[in-house]
Coordinates of C-alpha atoms in Angstrom, one line a residue:
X252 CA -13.9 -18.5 5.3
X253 CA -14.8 -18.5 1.7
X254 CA -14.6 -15.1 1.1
X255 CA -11.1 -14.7 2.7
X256 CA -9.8 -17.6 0.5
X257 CA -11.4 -15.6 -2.5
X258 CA -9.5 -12.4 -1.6
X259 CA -6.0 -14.6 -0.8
X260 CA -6.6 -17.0 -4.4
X261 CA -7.6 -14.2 -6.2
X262 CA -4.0 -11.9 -5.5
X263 CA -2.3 -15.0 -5.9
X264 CA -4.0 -15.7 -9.3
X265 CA -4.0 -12.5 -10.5
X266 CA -0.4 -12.1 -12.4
X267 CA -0.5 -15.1 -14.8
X268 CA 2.6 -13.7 -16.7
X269 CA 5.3 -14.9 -14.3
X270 CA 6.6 -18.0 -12.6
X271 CA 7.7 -17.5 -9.1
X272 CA 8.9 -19.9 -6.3
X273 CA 7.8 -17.0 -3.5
X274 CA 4.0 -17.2 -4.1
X275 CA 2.6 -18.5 -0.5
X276 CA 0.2 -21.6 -1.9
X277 CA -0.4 -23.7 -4.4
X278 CA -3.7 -24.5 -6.2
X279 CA -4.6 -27.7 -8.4
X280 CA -7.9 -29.0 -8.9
X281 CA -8.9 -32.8 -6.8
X282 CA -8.0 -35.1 -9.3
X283 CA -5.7 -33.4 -11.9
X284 CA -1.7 -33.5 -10.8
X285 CA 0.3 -30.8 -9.4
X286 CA 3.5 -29.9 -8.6
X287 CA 5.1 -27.3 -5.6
X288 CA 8.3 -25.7 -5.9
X289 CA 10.9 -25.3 -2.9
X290 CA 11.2 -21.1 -1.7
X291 CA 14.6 -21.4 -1.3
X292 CA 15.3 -22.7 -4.9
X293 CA 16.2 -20.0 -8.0
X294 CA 15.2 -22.4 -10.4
X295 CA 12.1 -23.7 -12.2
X296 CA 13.8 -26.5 -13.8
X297 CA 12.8 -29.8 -12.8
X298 CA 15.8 -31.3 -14.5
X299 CA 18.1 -29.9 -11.2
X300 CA 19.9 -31.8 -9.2
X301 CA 17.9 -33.6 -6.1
X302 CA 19.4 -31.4 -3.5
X303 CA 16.1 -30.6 -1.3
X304 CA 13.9 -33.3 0.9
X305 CA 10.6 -32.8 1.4
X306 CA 8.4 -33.7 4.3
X307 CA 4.9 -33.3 5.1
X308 CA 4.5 -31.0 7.8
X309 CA 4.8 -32.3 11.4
X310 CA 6.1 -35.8 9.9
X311 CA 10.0 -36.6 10.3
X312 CA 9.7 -39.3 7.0
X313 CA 10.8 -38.0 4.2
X314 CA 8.6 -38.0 1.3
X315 CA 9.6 -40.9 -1.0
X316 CA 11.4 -40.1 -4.7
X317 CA 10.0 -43.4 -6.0
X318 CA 7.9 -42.0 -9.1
X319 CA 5.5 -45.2 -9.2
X320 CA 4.1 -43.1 -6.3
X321 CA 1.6 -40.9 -6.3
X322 CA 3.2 -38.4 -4.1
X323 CA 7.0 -38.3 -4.8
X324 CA 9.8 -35.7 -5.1
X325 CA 11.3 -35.8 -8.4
X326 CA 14.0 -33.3 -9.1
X327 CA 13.6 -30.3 -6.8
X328 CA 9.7 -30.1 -6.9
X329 CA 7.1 -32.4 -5.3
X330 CA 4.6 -34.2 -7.6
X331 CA 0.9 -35.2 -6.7
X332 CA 0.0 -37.2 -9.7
X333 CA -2.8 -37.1 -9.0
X334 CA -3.8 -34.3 -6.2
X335 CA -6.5 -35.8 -3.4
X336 CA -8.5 -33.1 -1.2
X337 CA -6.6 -34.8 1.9
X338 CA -2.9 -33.4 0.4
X339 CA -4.1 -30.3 1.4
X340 CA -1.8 -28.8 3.9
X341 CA 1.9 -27.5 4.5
X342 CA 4.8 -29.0 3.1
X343 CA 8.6 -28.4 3.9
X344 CA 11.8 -28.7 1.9
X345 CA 15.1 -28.9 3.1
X346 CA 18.1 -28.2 1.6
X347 CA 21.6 -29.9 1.6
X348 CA 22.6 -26.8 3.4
X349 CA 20.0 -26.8 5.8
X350 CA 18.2 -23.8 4.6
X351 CA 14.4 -24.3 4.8
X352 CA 11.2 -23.1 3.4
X353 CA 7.4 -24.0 3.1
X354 CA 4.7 -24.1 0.1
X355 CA 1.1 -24.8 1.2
X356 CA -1.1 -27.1 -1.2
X357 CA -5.1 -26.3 -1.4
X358 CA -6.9 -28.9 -3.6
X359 CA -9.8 -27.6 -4.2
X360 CA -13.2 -29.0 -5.6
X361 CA -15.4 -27.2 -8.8
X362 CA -18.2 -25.2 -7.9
X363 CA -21.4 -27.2 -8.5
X364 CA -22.8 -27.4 -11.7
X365 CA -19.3 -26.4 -13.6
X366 CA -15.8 -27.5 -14.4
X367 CA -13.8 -25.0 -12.5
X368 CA -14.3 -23.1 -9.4
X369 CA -15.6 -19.5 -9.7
X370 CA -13.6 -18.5 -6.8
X371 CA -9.9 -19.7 -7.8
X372 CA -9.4 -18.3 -11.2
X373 CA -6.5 -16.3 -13.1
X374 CA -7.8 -13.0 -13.9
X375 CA -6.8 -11.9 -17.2
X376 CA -7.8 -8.7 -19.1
X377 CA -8.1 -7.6 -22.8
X378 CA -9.0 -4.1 -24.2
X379 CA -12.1 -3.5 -25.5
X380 CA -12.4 -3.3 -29.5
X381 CA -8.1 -4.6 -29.6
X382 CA -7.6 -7.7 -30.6
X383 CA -5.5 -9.8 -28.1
X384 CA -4.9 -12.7 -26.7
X385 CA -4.9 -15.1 -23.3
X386 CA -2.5 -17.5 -22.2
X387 CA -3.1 -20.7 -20.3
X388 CA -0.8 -20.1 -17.3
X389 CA 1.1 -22.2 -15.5
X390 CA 2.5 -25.2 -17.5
X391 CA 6.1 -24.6 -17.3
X392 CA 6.6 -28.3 -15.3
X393 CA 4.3 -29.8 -17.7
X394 CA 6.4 -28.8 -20.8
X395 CA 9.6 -29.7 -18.9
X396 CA 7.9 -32.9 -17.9
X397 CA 5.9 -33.7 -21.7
X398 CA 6.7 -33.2 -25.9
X399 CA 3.1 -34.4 -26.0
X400 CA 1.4 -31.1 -24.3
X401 CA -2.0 -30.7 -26.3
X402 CA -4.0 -27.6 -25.6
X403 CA -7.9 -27.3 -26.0
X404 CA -10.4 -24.2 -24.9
X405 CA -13.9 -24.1 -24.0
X406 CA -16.1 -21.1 -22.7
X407 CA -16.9 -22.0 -19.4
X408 CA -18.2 -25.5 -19.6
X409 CA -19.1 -25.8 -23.2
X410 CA -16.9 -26.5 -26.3
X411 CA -17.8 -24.9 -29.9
X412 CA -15.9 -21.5 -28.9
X413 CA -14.0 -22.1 -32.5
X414 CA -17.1 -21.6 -34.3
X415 CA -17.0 -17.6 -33.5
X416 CA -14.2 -17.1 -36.5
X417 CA -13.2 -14.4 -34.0
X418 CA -11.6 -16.7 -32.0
X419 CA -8.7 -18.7 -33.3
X420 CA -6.1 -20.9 -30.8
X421 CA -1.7 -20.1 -31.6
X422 CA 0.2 -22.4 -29.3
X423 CA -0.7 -22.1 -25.7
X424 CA -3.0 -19.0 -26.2
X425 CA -6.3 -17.7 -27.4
X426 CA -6.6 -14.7 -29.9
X427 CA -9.7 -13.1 -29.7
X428 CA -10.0 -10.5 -32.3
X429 CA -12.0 -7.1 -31.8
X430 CA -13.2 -8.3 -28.1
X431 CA -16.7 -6.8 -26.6
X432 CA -18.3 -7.1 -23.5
X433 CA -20.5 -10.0 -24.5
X434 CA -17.1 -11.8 -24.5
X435 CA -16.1 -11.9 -20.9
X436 CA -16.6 -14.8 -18.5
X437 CA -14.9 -17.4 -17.4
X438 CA -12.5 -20.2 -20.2
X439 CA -11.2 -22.9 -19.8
X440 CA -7.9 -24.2 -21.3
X441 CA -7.0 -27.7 -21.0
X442 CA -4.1 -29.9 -21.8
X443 CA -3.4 -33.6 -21.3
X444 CA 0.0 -34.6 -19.7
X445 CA 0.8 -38.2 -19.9
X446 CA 3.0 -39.9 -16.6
X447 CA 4.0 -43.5 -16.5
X448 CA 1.5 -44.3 -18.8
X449 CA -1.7 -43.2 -17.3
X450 CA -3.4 -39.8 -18.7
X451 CA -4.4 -36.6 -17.1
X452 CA -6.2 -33.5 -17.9
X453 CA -4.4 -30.2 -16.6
X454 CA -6.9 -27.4 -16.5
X455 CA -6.9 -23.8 -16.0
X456 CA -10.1 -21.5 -15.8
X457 CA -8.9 -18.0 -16.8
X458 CA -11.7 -15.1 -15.7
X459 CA -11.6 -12.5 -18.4
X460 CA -12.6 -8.8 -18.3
X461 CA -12.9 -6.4 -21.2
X462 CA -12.0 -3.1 -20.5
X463 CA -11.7 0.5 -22.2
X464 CA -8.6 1.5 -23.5
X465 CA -7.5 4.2 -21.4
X466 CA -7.0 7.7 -23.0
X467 CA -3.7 9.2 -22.4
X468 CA -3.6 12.1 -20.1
X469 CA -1.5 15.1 -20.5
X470 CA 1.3 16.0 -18.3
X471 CA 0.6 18.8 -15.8
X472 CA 2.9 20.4 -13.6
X473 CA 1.3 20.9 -9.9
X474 CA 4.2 22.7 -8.4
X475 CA 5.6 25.2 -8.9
X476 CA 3.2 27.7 -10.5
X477 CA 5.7 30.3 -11.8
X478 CA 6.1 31.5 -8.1
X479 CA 8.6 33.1 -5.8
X480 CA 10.1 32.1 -2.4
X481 CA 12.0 34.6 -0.5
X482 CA 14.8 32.8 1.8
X483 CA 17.2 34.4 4.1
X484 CA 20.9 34.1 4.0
X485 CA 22.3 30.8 5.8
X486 CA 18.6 29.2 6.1
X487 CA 17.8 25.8 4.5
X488 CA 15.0 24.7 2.1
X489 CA 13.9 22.2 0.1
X490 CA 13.6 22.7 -3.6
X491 CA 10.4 20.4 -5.1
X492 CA 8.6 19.8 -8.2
X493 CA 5.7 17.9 -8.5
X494 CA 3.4 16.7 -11.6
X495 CA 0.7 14.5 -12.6
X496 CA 0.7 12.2 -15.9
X497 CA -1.6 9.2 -17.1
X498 CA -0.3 5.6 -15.8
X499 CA 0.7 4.8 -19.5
X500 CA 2.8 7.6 -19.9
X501 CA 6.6 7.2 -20.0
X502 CA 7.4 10.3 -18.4
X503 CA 10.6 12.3 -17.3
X504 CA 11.3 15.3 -15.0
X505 CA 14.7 17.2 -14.4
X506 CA 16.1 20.4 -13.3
X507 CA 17.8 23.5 -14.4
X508 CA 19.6 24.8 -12.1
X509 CA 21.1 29.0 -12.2
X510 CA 24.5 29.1 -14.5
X511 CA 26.4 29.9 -10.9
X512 CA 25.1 27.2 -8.7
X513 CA 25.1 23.1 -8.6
X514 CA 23.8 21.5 -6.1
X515 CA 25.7 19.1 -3.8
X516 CA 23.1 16.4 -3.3
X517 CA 22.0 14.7 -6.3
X518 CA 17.9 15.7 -6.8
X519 CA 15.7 12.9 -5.4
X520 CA 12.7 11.4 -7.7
X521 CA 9.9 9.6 -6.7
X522 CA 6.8 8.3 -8.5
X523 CA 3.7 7.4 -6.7
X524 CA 0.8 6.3 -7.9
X525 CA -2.7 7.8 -6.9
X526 CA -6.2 6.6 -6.1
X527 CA -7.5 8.1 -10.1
X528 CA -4.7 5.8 -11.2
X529 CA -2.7 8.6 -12.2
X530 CA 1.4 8.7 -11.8
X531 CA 2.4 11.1 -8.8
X532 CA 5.6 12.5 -10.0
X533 CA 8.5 14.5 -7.8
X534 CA 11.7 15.3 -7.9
X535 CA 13.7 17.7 -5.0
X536 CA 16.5 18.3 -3.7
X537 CA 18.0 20.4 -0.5
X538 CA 19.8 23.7 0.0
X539 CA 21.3 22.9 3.3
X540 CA 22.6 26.3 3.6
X541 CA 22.0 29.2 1.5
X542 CA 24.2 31.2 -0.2
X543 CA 24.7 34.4 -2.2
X544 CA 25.1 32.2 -5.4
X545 CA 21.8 30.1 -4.8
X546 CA 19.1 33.0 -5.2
X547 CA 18.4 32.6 -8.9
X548 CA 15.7 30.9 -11.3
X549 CA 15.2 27.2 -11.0
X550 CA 13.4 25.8 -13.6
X551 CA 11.5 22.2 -13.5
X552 CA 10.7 20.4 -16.8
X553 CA 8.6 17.5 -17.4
X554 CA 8.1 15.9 -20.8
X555 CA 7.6 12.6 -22.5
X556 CA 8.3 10.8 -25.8
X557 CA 4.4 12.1 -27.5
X558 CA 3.9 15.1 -25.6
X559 CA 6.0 18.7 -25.6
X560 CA 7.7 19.3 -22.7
X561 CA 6.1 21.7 -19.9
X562 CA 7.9 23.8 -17.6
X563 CA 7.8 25.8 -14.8
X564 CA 9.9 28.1 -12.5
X565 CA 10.1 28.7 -8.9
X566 CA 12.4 32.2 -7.8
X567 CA 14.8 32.2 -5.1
X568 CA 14.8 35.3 -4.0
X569 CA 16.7 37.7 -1.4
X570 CA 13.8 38.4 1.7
X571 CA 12.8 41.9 1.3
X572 CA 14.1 44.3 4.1
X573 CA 10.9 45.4 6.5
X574 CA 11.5 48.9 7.8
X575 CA 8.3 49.2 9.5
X576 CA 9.1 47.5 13.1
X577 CA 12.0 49.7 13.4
X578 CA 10.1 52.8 12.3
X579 CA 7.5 52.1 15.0
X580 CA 10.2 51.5 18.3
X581 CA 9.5 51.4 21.2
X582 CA 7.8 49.1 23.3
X583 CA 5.1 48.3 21.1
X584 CA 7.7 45.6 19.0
X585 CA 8.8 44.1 22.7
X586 CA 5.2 44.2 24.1
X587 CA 3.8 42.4 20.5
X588 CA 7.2 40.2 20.9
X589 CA 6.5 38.8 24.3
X590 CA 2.5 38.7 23.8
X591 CA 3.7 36.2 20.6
X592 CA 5.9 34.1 22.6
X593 CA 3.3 33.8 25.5
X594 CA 0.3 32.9 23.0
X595 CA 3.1 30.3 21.4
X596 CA 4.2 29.0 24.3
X597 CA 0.5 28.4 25.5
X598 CA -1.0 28.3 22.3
X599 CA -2.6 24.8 23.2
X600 CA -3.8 25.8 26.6
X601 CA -5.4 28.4 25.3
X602 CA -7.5 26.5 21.9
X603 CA -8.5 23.5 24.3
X604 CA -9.4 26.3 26.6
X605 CA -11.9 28.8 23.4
X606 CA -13.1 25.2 22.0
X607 CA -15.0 23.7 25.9
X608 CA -15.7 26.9 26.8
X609 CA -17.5 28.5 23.4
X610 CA -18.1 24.6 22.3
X611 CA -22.1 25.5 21.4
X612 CA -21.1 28.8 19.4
X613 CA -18.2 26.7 17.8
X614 CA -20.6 23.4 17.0
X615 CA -23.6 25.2 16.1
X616 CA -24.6 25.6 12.4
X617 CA -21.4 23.5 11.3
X618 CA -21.2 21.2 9.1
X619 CA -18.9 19.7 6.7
X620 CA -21.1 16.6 6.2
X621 CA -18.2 13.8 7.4
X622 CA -18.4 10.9 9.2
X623 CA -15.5 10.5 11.3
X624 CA -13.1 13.1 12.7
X625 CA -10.3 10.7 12.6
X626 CA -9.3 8.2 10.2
X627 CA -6.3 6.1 11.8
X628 CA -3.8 4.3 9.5
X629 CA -1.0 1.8 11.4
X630 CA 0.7 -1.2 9.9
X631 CA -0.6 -4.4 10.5
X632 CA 2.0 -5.8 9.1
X633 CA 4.4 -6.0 12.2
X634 CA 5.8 -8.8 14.5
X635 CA 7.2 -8.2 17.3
X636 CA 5.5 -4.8 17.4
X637 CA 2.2 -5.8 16.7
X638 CA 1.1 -6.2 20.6
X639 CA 2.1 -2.6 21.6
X640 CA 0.9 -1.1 18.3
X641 CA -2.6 -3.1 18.5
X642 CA -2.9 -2.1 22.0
X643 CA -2.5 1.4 21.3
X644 CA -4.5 1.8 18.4
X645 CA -7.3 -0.2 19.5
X646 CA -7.4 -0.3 23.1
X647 CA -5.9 3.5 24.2
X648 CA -6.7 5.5 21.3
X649 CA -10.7 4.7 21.7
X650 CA -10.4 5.1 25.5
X651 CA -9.4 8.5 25.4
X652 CA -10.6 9.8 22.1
X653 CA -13.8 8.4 21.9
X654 CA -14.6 7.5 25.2
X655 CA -13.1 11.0 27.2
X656 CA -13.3 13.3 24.2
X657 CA -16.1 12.4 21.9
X658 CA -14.8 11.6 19.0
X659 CA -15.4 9.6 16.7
X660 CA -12.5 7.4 14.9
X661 CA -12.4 4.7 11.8
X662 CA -10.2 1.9 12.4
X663 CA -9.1 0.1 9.8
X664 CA -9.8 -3.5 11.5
X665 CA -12.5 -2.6 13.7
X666 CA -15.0 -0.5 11.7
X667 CA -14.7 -2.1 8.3
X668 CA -17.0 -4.5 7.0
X669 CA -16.1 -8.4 5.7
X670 CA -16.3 -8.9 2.1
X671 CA -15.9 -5.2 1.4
X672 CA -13.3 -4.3 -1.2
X673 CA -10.1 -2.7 0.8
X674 CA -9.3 0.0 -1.4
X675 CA -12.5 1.4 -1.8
X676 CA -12.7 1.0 2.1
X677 CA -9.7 2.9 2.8
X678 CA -10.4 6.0 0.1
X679 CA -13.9 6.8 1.1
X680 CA -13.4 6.3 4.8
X681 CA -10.6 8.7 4.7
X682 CA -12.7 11.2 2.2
X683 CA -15.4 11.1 4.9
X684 CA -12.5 11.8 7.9
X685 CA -11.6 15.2 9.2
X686 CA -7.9 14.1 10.2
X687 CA -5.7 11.2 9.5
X688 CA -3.7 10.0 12.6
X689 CA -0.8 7.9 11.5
X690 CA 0.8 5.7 14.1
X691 CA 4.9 4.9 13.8
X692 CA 6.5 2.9 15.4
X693 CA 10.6 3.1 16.2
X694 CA 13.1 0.2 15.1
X695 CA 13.9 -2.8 14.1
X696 CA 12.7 -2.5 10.2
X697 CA 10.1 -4.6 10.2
X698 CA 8.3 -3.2 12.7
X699 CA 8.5 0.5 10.7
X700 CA 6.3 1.8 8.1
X701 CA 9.8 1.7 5.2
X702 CA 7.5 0.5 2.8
X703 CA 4.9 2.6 1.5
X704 CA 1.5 0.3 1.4
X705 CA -1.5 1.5 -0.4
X706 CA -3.0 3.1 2.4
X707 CA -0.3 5.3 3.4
X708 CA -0.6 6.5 -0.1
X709 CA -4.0 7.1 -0.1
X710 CA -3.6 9.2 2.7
X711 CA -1.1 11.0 1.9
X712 CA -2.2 11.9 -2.0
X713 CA -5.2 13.4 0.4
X714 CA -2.6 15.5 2.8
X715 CA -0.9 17.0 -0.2
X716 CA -3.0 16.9 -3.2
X717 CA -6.9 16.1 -3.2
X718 CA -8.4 17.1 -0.1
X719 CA -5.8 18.7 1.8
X720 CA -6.5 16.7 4.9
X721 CA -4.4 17.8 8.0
X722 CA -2.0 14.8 8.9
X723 CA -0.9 14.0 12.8
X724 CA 1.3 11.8 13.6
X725 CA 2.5 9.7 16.4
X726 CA 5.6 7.8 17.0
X727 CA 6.0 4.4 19.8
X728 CA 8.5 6.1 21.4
X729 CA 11.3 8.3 20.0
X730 CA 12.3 7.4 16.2
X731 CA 15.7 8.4 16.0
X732 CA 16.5 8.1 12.3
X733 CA 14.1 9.4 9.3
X734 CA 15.9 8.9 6.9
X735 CA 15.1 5.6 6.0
X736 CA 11.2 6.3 5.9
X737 CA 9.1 7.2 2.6
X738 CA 9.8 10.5 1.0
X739 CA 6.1 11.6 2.0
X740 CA 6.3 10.3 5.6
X741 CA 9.9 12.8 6.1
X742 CA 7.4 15.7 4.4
X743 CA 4.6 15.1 6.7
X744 CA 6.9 15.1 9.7
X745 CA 8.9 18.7 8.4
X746 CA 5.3 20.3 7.7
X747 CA 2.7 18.9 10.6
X748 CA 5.4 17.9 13.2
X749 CA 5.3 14.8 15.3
X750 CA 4.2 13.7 18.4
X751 CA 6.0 10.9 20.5
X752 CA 3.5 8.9 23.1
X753 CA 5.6 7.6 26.3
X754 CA 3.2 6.3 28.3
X755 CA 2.1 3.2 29.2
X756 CA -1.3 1.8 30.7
X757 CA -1.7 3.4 33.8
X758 CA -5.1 5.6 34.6
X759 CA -2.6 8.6 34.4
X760 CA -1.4 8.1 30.9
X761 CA -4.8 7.4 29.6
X762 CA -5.9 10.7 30.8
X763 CA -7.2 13.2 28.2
X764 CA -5.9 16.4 30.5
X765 CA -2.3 14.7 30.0
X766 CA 0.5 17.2 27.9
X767 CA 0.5 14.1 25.4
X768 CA -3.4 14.0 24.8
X769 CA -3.6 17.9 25.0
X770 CA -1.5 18.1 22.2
X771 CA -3.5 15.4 20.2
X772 CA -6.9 17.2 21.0
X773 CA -5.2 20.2 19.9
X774 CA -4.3 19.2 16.5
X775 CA -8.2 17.5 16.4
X776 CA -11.4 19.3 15.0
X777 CA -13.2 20.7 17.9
X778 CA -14.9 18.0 20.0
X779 CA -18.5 18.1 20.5
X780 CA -18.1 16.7 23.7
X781 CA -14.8 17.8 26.3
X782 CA -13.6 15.7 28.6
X783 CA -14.8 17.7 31.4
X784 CA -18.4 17.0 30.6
X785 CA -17.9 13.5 28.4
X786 CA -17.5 9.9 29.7
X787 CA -15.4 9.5 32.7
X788 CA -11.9 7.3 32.6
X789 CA -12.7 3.5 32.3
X790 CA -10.2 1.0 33.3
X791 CA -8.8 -1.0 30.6
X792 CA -9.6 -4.8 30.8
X793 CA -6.7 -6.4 29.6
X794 CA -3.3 -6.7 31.6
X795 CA -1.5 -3.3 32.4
X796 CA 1.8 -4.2 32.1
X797 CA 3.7 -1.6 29.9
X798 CA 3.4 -1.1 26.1
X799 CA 6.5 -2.7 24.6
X800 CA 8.1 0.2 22.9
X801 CA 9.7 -2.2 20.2

């Protein structure tokens, strides 16, 4: 339980900067006062009007406005003046207009032996060797509330920071000048706030890290390389540019276009942001139909304000005429023709066919040194989704790949450890996968993968960029519109295809011989272990009504 309040105080704690009525909780130290904002209110103020009640939640009484109290709403914002470690809990305004919303309160004790709790802190940062400064966050309602708002500082527990001449206090901040390593740690600001008379302390423990200032990183073009693409007369393609710049870079990226051609569709750009911390840049656009005036040089140019521009140029070009089929006749073209369209047509047949029955020539000797063959993303995100996406992802996807086939999958959920940063889970677990199976799901929109999270872009700076990892996906049922999904996510589907599952939880559809799971083997490594010779079928445990396909 500690550890997952950690993770949830310290995202909340981590931007300082800005004042927001969306944040999810509240935090105030047992015995110093606090105040809680209504969601549904724009404004910060608490001179507004009193146009919100507030209740405790699960109580019909509202909360009383009398300030003598020490819980009362004044304004729009509730005071606890000052907090007790039984407020703790949900609270609910309501507006005049019947909109609602909720803030959750923690009060929350200091770890033993300090002043604040090492857990609950505002992470700040400062560059190493530059002077700069921190700010004690969060005092807006005090100011509003107080002329009289005095501000002291202390590292950690302990006053005399002023003697260090490095150190000097400017309003509600704290310059440090020339900062060093030795200089991180945990400060305190405090500031007294005066109600009805009685006065309180108002503290804030502020955990600061000194880090390098990063060195600015040159812009490099990743695509194209001065190349050629020959394209037929009518066909469609997608023009793309693609290039990599330091996160501190204010970079742009445009294209030229041939003197005889403009395109229709105005160029897309994107900007992503990789593991490294580097900016992902693209821009692209579609030729939906090709023409006699689109073959020509396109030229992409990236450049920033300190840097010379870089360019590069990708060829349109006419396909080159091949006499040689007609030159050879015959039946030799219709014979090669046919044999294509057989191997094609069977194509998966035939690989799940080579891999059981050469599997110890395959397997022997090889050896790429990863862990898992499949690394499986899926939002967990989702609401009235989540039961058929968690039952296919954790119940059917093990059955058959695992169980039947052999494989062996990470699940992010399942196979990750507590306490282990997510990040660094999700990038080395997919370094150490041979696939990535990404699970969508068809509408509403918030059962969809529309927003990118970190994950998805993990995996797919992998697909295109680091490690070239193949990509299959798999869609709940049919999705009928893409164009609403990530920019990557629409390039995954054009170059690796998709595949839809339709089944539900029958013994049938859980069946590794199924056309479904064939064509998921097929676009797996080679199994050590086929399902003719693996586990047999196991009957799930959990009720077999049908997945609910959203």
């Amino acid at each position: 339980m500690i550890s997952v309040l950690w993770i949830v105080c310290w995202i909340f704690l981590a931007d300082s900067s800005a004042r927001s009525c969306v944040n999810i909780a509240t935090f105030v130290p047992v015995g110093e006062p606090g105040a809680i904002c209504c969601p549904q209110k724009s404004s910060s103020s608490v001179q507004a009007s009193d146009n919100v009640t507030w209740y405790r939640n699960g109580s019909a009484i509202p909360i009383t406005r009398d300030t003598y109290s020490r819980i009362h709403q004044r304004g729009d914002l509730l005071w606890f003046n000052p907090a007790h470690m039984e407020d703790s809990g949900l609270y609910q305004c309501v507006g005049q207009n019947s909109t609602k919303g909720e803030k959750q309160l923690m009060v929350f004790n200091n770890s033993e032996g300090f002043c604040f709790n090492q857990e609950i802190t505002y992470l700040q940062r400062l560059f190493l060797h530059n002077s700069g400064k921190l700010t004690c966050p969060d005092l807006d309602y005090f100011k509003n509330e107080s002329t009289q708002l005095v501000l002291q500082w202390f590292k950690a527990c302990y006053p005399g920071l002023f003697e260090d001449k490095r150190f000097r206090a400017s309003g509600e901040s704290l310059i440090i000048n020339e900062p060093s390593r030795n200089d991180e740690g945990i400060y305190i600001c405090q500031a007294t706030y005066t109600h009805m008379g009685i006065l309180y302390n108002v503290s804030r423990a502020i955990n600061l890290t000194v880090i390098v200032l990063p060195q600015k990183i040159p812009v490099e073009i990743m695509y194209p390389k001065n190349n050629s693409i020959q394209v037929a007369l009518g066909s469609s393609i997608v023009m793309e540019c693609n290039a990599s710049a330091g996160i501190e870079n204010s970079v742009f990226m445009d294209w030229e276009f041939p003197d005889k051609y403009v395109p229709q569709d105005k160029p897309k750009k994107y900007i992503a942001i990789s593991p490294s911390g580097d900016q992902i840049l693209g821009n692209k656009f579609n030729i939906s139909k090709v023409k006699e005036e689109n073959y020509g040089q396109y030229l992409c140019i990236v450049w920033s304000f300190d840097s010379e521009p870089v360019a590069a140029y990708l060829m349109l070009e006419r396909p080159v005429l091949n006499l040689q089929p007609y030159l050879i006749g015959g039946l030799v073209p219709l014979a090669f023709i046919l044999l294509t369209a057989l191997v094609r047509f069977f194509r998966v047949e035939i690989v799940l066919w080579y891999r059981e029955s050469f599997q110890p020539l395959i397997s022997k000797g090889v050896s790429d040194g990863k862990l898992y063959d499949a690394y499986v993303l899926y939002s967990q995100n989702i609401a009235n989704c989540a039961y058929s996406m968690n039952i296919f992802v954790l119940k059917v996807l093990p059955e058959v790949l695992e169980k039947q086939c052999g494989y062996k999958l990470f699940i992010f959920g399942r196979d990750d450890l507590p306490g282990q940063a997510v990040v660094t889970v999700v990038d080395e677990a997919i370094r150490q996968s041979r696939r990535v199976i990404l699970v969508l799901v068809p509408d509403p929109p918030y059962c969809s993968m529309q927003k990118p999270t970190f994950e998805t872009e993990i995996a797919v700076y992998s697909a295109l960029i680091r490690d070239g990892i193949k990509v299959i996906l798999i869609e709940l049922d049919k999705i009928k519109d893409y164009s609403d999904m990530p920019e990557s996510i629409k390039y995954l589907q054009q170059k690796h295809g998709i595949l839809t599952w339709k089944g539900d939880l029958s013994e049938k559809s859980q069946m590794a011989t199924t056309t479904f799971w064939k064509n998921v083997r097929y676009q797996m490594p080679a199994s050590k272990c086929p399902p003719s010779s693996c586990f047999p079928l196991l009957p799930l445990t959990f009720n077999s009504s049908p997945i609910s396909e959203g």
